[in-house]
Every structure is written in C-alpha cells, then in structure tokens.
Coordinates of C-alpha atoms in Angstrom, one line a residue:
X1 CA 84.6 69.0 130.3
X2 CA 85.6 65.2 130.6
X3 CA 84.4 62.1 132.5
X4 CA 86.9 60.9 135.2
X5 CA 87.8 57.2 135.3
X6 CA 85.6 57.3 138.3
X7 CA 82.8 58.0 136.3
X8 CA 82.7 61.5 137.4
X9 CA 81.8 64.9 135.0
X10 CA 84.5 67.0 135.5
X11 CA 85.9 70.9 134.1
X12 CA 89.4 71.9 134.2
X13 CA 89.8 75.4 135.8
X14 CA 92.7 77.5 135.0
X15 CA 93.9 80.6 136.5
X16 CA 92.6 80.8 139.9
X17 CA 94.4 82.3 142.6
X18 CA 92.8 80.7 146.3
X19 CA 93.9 82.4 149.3
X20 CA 94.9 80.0 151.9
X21 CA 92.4 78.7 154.0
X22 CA 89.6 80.9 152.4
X23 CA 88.0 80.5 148.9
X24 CA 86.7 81.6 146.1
X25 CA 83.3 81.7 144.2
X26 CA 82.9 80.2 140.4
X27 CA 79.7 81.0 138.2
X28 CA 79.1 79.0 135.1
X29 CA 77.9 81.2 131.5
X30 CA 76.6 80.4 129.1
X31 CA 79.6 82.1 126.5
X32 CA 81.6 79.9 124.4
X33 CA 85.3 79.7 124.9
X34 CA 87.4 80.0 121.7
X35 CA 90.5 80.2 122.7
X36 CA 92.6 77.2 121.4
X37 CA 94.1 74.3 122.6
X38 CA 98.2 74.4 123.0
X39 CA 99.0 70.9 122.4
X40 CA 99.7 69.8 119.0
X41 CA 99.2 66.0 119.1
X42 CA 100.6 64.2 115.9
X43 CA 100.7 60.7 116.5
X44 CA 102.4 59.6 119.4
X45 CA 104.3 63.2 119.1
X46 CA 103.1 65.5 121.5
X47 CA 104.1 69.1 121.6
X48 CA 103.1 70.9 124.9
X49 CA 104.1 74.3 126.1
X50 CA 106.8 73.0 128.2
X51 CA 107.8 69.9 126.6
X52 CA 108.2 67.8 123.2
X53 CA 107.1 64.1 124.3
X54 CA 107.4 61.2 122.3
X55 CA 105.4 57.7 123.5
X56 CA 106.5 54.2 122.6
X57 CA 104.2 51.7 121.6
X58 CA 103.3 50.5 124.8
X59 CA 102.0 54.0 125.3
X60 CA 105.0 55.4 128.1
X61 CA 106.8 58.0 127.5
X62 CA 110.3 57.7 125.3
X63 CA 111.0 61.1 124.8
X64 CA 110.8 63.9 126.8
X65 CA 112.5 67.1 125.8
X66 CA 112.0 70.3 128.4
X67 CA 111.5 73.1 126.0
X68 CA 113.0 75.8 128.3
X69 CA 116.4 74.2 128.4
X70 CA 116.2 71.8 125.1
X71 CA 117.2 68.9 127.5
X72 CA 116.2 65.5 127.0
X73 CA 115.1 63.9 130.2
X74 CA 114.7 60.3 129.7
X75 CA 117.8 57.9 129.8
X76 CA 116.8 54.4 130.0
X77 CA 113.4 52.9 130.6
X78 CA 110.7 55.3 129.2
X79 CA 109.3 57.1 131.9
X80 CA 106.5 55.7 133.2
X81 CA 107.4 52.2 132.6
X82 CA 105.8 49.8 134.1
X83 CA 107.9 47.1 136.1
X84 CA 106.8 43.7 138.3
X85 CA 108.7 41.4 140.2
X86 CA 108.1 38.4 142.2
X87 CA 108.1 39.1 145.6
X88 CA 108.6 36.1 148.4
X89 CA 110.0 37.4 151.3
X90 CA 111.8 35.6 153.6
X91 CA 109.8 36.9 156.3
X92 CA 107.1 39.1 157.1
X93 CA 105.7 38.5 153.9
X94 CA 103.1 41.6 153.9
X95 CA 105.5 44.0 155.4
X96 CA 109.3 43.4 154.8
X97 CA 111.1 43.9 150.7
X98 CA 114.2 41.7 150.3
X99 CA 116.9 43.3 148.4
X100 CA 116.7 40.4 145.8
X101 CA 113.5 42.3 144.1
X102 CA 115.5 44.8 142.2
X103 CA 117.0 41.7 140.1
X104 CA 114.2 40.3 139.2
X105 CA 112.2 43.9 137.7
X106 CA 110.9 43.4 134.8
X107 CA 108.7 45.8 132.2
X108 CA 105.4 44.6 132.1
X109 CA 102.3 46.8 130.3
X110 CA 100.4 45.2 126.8
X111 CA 99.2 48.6 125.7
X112 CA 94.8 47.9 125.5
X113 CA 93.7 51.1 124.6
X114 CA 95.2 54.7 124.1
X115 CA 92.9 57.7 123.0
X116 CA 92.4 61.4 124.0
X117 CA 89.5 62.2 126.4
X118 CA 89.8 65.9 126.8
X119 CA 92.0 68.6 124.6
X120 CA 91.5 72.1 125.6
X121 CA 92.7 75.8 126.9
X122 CA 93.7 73.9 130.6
X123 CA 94.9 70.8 129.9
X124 CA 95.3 67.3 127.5
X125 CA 94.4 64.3 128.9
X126 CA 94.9 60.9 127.1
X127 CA 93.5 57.8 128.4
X128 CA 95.4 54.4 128.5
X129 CA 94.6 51.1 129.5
X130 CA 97.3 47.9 130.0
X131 CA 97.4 44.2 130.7
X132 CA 100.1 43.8 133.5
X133 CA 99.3 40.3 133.6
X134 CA 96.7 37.3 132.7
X135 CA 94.2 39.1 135.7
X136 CA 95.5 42.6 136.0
X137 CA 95.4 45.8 134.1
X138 CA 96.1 49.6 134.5
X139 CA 93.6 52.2 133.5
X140 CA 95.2 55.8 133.7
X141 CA 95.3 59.1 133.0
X142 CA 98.1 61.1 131.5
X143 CA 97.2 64.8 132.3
X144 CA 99.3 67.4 130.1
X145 CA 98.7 71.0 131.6
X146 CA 98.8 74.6 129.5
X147 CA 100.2 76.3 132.7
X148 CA 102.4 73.9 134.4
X149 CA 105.4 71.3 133.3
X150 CA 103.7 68.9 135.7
X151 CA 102.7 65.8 133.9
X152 CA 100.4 63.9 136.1
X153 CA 99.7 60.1 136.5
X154 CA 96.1 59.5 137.8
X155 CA 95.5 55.8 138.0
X156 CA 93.0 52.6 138.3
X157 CA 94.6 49.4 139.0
X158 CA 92.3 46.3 138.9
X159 CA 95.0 44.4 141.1
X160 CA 94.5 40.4 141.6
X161 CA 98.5 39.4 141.8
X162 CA 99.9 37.5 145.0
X163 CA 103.3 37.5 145.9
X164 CA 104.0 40.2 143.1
X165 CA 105.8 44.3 143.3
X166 CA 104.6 46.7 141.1
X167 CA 106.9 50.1 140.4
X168 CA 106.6 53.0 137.9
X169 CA 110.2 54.0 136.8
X170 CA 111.4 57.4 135.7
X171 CA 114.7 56.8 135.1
X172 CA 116.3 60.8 134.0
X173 CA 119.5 62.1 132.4
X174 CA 120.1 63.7 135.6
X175 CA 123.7 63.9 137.7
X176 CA 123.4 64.2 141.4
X177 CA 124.5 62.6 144.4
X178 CA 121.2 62.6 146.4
X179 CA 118.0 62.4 146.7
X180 CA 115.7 64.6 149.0
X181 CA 112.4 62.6 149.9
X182 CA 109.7 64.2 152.5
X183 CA 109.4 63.2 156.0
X184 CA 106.6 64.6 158.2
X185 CA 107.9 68.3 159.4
X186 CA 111.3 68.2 156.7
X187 CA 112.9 66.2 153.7
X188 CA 116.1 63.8 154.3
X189 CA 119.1 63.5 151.9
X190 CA 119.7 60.3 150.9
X191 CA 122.7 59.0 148.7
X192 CA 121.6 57.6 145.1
X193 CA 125.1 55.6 145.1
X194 CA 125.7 52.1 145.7
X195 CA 129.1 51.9 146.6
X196 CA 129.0 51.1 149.9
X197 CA 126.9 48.0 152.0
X198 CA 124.8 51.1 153.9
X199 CA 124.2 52.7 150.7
X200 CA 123.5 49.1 149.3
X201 CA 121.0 48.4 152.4
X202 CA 118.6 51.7 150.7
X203 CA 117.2 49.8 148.0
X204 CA 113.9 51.0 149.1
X205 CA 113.6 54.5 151.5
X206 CA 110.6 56.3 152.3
X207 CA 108.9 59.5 151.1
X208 CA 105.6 61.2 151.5
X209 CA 105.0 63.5 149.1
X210 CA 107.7 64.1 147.4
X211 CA 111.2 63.0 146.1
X212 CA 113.6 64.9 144.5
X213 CA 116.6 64.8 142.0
X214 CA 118.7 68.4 141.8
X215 CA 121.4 69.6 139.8
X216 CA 122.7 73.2 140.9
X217 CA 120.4 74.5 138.0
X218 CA 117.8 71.7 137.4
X219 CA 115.7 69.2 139.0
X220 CA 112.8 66.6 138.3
X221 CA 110.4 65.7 141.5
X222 CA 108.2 62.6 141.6
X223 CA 104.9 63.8 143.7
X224 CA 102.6 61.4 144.7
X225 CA 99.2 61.2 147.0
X226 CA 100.1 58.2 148.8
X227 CA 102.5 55.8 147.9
X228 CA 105.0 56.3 150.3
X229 CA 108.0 53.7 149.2
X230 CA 110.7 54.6 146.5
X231 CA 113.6 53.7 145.0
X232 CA 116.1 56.1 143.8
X233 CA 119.7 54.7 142.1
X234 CA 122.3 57.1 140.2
X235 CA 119.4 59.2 138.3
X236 CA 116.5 56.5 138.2
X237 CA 113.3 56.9 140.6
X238 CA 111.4 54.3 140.7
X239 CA 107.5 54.2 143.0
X240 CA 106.2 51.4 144.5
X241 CA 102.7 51.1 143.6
X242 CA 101.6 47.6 145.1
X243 CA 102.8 44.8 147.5
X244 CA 100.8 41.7 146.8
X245 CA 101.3 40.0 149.9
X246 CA 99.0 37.6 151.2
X247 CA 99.6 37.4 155.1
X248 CA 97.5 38.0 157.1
X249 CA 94.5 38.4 155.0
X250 CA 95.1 35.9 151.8
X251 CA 92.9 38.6 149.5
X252 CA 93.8 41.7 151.4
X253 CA 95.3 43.6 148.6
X254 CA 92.9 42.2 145.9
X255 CA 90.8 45.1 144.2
X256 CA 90.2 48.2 143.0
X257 CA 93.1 50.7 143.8
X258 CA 93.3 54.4 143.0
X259 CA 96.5 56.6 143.5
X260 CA 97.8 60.0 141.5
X261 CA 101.6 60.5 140.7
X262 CA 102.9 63.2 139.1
X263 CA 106.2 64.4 137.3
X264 CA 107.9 67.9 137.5
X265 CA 110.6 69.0 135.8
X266 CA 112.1 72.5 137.2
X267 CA 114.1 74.8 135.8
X268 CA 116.3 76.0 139.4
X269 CA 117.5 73.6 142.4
X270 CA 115.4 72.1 145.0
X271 CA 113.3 75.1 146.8
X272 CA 110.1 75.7 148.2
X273 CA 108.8 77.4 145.3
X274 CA 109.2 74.9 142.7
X275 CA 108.8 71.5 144.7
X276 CA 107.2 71.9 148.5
X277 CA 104.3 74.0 147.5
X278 CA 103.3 71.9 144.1
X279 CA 103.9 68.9 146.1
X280 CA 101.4 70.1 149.3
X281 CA 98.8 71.5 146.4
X282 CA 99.2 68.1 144.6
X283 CA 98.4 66.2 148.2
X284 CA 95.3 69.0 149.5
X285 CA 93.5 69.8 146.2
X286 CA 90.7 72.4 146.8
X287 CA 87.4 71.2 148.2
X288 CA 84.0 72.2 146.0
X289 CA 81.0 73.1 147.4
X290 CA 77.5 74.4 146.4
X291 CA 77.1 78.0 147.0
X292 CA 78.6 81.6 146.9
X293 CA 81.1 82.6 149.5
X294 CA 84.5 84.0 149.2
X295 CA 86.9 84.1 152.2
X296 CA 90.2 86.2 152.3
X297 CA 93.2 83.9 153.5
X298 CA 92.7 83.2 157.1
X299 CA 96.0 82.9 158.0
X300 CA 99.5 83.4 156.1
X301 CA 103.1 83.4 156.7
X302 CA 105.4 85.5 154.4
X303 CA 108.1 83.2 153.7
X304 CA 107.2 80.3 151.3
X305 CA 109.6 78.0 152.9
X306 CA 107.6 77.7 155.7
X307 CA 105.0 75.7 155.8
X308 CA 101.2 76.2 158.0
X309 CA 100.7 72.1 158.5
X310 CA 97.8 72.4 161.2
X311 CA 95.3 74.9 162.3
X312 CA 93.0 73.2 165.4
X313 CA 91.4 74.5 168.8
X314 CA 93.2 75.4 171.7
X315 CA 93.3 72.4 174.5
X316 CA 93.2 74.7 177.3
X317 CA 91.7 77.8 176.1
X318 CA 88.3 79.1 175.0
X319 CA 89.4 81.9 172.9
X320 CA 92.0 80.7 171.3
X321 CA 93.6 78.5 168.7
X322 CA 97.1 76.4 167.6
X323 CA 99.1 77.1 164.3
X324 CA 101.5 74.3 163.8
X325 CA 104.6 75.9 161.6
X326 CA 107.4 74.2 160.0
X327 CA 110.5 74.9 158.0
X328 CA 110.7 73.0 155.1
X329 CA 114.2 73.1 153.2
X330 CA 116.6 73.8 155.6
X331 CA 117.1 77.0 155.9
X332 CA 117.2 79.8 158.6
X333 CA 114.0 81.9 158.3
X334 CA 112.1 84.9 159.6
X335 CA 108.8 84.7 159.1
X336 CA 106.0 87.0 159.7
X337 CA 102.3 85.7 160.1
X338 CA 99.1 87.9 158.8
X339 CA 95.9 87.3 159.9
X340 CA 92.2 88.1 158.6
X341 CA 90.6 88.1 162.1
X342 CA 92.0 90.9 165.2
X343 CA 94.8 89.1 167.5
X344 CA 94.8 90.2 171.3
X345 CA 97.7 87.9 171.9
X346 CA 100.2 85.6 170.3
X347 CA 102.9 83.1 172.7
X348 CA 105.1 80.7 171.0
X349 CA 104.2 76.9 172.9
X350 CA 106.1 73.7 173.5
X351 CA 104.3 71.0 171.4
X352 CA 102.5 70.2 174.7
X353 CA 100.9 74.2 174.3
X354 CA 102.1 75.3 177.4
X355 CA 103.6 78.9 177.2
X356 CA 107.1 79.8 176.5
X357 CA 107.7 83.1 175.0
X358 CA 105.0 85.6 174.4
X359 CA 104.9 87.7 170.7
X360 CA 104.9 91.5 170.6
X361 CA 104.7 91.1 166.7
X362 CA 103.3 88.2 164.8
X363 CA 107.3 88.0 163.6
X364 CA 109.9 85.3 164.7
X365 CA 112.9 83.5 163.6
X366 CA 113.2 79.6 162.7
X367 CA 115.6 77.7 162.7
X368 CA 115.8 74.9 159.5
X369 CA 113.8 72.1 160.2
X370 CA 112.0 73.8 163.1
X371 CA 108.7 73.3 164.1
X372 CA 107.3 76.1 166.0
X373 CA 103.7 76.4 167.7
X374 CA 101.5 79.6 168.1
X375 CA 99.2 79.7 170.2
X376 CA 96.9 82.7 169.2
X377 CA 94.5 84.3 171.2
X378 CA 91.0 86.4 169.7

C-alpha cells in the first residue's frame, strides 16, 4: 500500500490476467504477505530483476544496465534528464516550435527531495521532487516493477514558466535508422538522421502512445498517456512535456499538470507483443468498481497484431453492434474473432456501416494498416 501524489491510498496488484472487455473480482484478507521484496536498494544503486540502475545526484538515472543482455542503455544525458529552453516563436506563439529550441536545451532539475514510498513483492517506487526554476518544480514518481522491465514516470508539475519548453530526454546506446511513433489506426517510420534539410525540418514529429527505437534484436519504447510531441535524433528521444505559451490566454498553461511516461526496454524488434499491447494497457488502465462480478472476454481477436479500438451501437440497427479493427505493425494478417454472446450474422462495412461482404465465419484477412469494420448482428 502507498499514497499517490494525488493523495490517493493505493495497492499494487500483481498477477492478474483480465479478459478483454470483461473483469475480474478481487477480495481483500486479512493474511499477511511474506514474500520479499526483489529490489536491493544500496544508495543510489538499484538492483531490479531486469535491470542494475545507478542515479546521479540530481536523482535521474546514469546507469542503466538490462540484465538479460548485460547492455548498458544510457549514452549521454542520464535518462530522464530534465531539459528547458526559451521558447519565442516567431509566430503563433502557442502553437508553432522554431527549430532554434534544440540549441538552446538545457538540463535543468535541483534535486528537493528523493526517498522510497513503497518497496514490496509488485513494485518500488521512489519519490523525487525538483526545482526547474525560481517558481517551478517536479514532483514524480519512479515506479520499478517485479514483473516487467517497464520503468514508469508518473508526474506533478507545478508549472508557472512563460515562453519556456520543457523535455525529458532518454538519450540510449542504441543503432537504428528510424523511429516508429503511433498514429491513430498505425505507426509511421520516421528517419532519426539529420543529413538532409527534410530530415532537418523533423526536429519535432508526433506520436500518441508510443515511440520506438529497434535494433534487429533490441529495442527501447517511450510510452506515454498524453504528450503527444517528440524528438528523436541518432539514438536520443526526447518528450515534450510543456509549451509555456502565453497567446491567447496570458495564464493558460499556468498550474497543476499531471502526465505518466514510461520506459521499456525489449529484448526482440518492434512487435505487437512487446510494444503495441504495453503501450494500449499503459494508455486504458483497468477501471475499479465496488462489487463482485466477473465477465468472460466479450469480444477477442486471435492475432495480437490486431488491435479491437472501438466497440459502439449500430447506427441503423436494433440488434446489432460495430467492432472497429485495425492492423497495427504492418503486416498481412488473418484474424479470427470469438465472441461470449451467440452471433446470428457478421458483414464486413465501409466506415459509413453500410454492407459490403457478409461473414460465414467470424475469420478474415487484413491487409497491414487496414482498418476493417464488423458489423455484428445478435
């Protein structure tokens, strides 16, 4: 049990497998747990079950050695480093980023307060708190978990800048020519280069929940709940956290913000399994409610590159409902739905729902990228 920086009681739950789009029942006991924590804390030397970390003393993270490949994973800033540049754009002051901001980056972060706020079976969690300026500071998380490599960033910034860009950097050892970032319905490739005045122009490209650097073998995604801009040079990611712009509304940005990032190293290349489905479950965390119920999965598809983005009610029909299905990596799939309910009828629909092709099996083919709708009948 810990308190969130929200001031919330909280209890990390391990081990539980929720069907999709049903749930699952939990019962408090009274029994004591003694099974023992994993992480050996030493200082600022942590050893986790995936990793051996090392923090600076401004409380980021130095050193960060993947203990299933014995690979080091930070070259240059410590991840998590904490960087803010003027920004004065020459025009559309709350919406455009000139490419001059890069030069100016610099670390910022006076380490207030670092201590451990939960150690246990599920997970560590050490609490840090930093000056980014004369009347703004940081108060975050670092969430260390028994069961995944994930390292998660959950974060309070009391912001008060103007005309100021804050990133978090996670510059990796990593060699690889692109970057894949999430679009709505797909991911796009992206050059990390700068060689030529196109490549030059990306200084800052878009992604939603996810970006990703892969070797053949390897990768490290940056997730995140909602920060949507990025920038990705040679093996570097760097989020963008805040804009402090002051047009149209001179205090607009001023405040309390709260936003979740998250590391996660992977020991294969970019897939569904290790990125897309971390990344969704990172974005869609399970909703709690009082009482006892337990629901099989309502729906499922068979391939895990292929994702179930919206369930809703039919536009035109009583007795009937829309699945929205995507592919997700790129590849050419045949996937097979299952559902917890009897079907009388299944048609695949334009996007408008109006009937194409009717379904003798709940089993089709998909092309990479393709976004297919079901219109299914009960």
């Amino acid at each position: 049990p810990f308190v969130d920086l929200e001031g919330r009681n909280r209890l990390a739950v391990a081990g539980l497998s929720l069907p999709a789009f049903g749930s699952k029942a939990l019962r408090f006991c009274n029994s004591t747990n003694t099974t023992a924590s994993p992480f050996i804390l030493e200082g600022k030397h942590l050893i986790t079950p995936f990793a051996e970390i090392r923090f600076s003393e401004s409380g980021s993270i130095e050193s960060l050695v993947d203990r299933r490949t014995g690979r080091e994973l930070v070259q240059g800033l410590p991840f998590n480093t904490f960087l803010m540049a003027e920004d004065v754009s020459a025009a559309w002051d709350n919406w455009d980023i000139d490419a001059d901001l890069e030069e100016k980056m610099q670390p910022v972060g006076r380490l207030l307060s670092w201590q451990v706020v939960a150690n246990g079976p599920v997970e560590l969690r050490i609490r840090c708190r930093w000056a980014i300026s004369e009347k703004s500071d940081i108060e975050q998380d670092m969430v260390f978990s028994a069961g995944t490599p994930m390292i998660t960033f959950e974060t309070v910034m009391n912001w008060q800048e103007e005309h100021r860009f804050l990133k978090a950097a996670f510059d990796t050892s990593l060699h690889c020519d692109d970057i894949r970032s999430e679009v709505q319905f797909g991911c796009i490739r992206r050059t990390v280069h700068r060689s030529t005045d196109i490549e030059k122009a990306r200084f800052e490209i878009c992604n939603h929940k996810y970006s990703d650097l892969s070797e053949l073998n390897y990768g490290i995604a940056l997730l995140n709940d909602c920060k949507y801009g990025i920038s990705a040079n040679e093996g570097s990611m760097r989020l963008s956290l805040h804009k402090g712009g002051i047009r149209p509304d001179i205090a607009g940005d001023k405040g309390r913000h709260i936003c979740r990032y998250a590391i996660l190293p992977h020991c294969e290349a970019f897939g569904a399994k290790c990125v897309v489905e971390p990344a969704y479950a990172f974005n869609y965390r399970p909703l709690i409610q009082p009482g006892i119920h337990e629901a099989d999965a309502f729906v499922a598809v068979n391939a895990e590159n292929v994702i179930i983005e919206t369930i809703k009610p039919c536009e035109d029909t009583e007795q009937a409902y829309i699945l929205r299905l995507y592919e997700a990596t790129g590849d050419y799939t045949v996937a097979e739905l299952t559902f917890a309910h009897p079907v009388k009828k299944l048609v695949l629909c334009n996007m408008l729902e109006e009937e194409e092709t009717p379904l003798e099996k709940p089993k089709f083919t998909m092309k990479p990228f393709q976004i297919c709708t079901v219109k299914v009948c009960y």
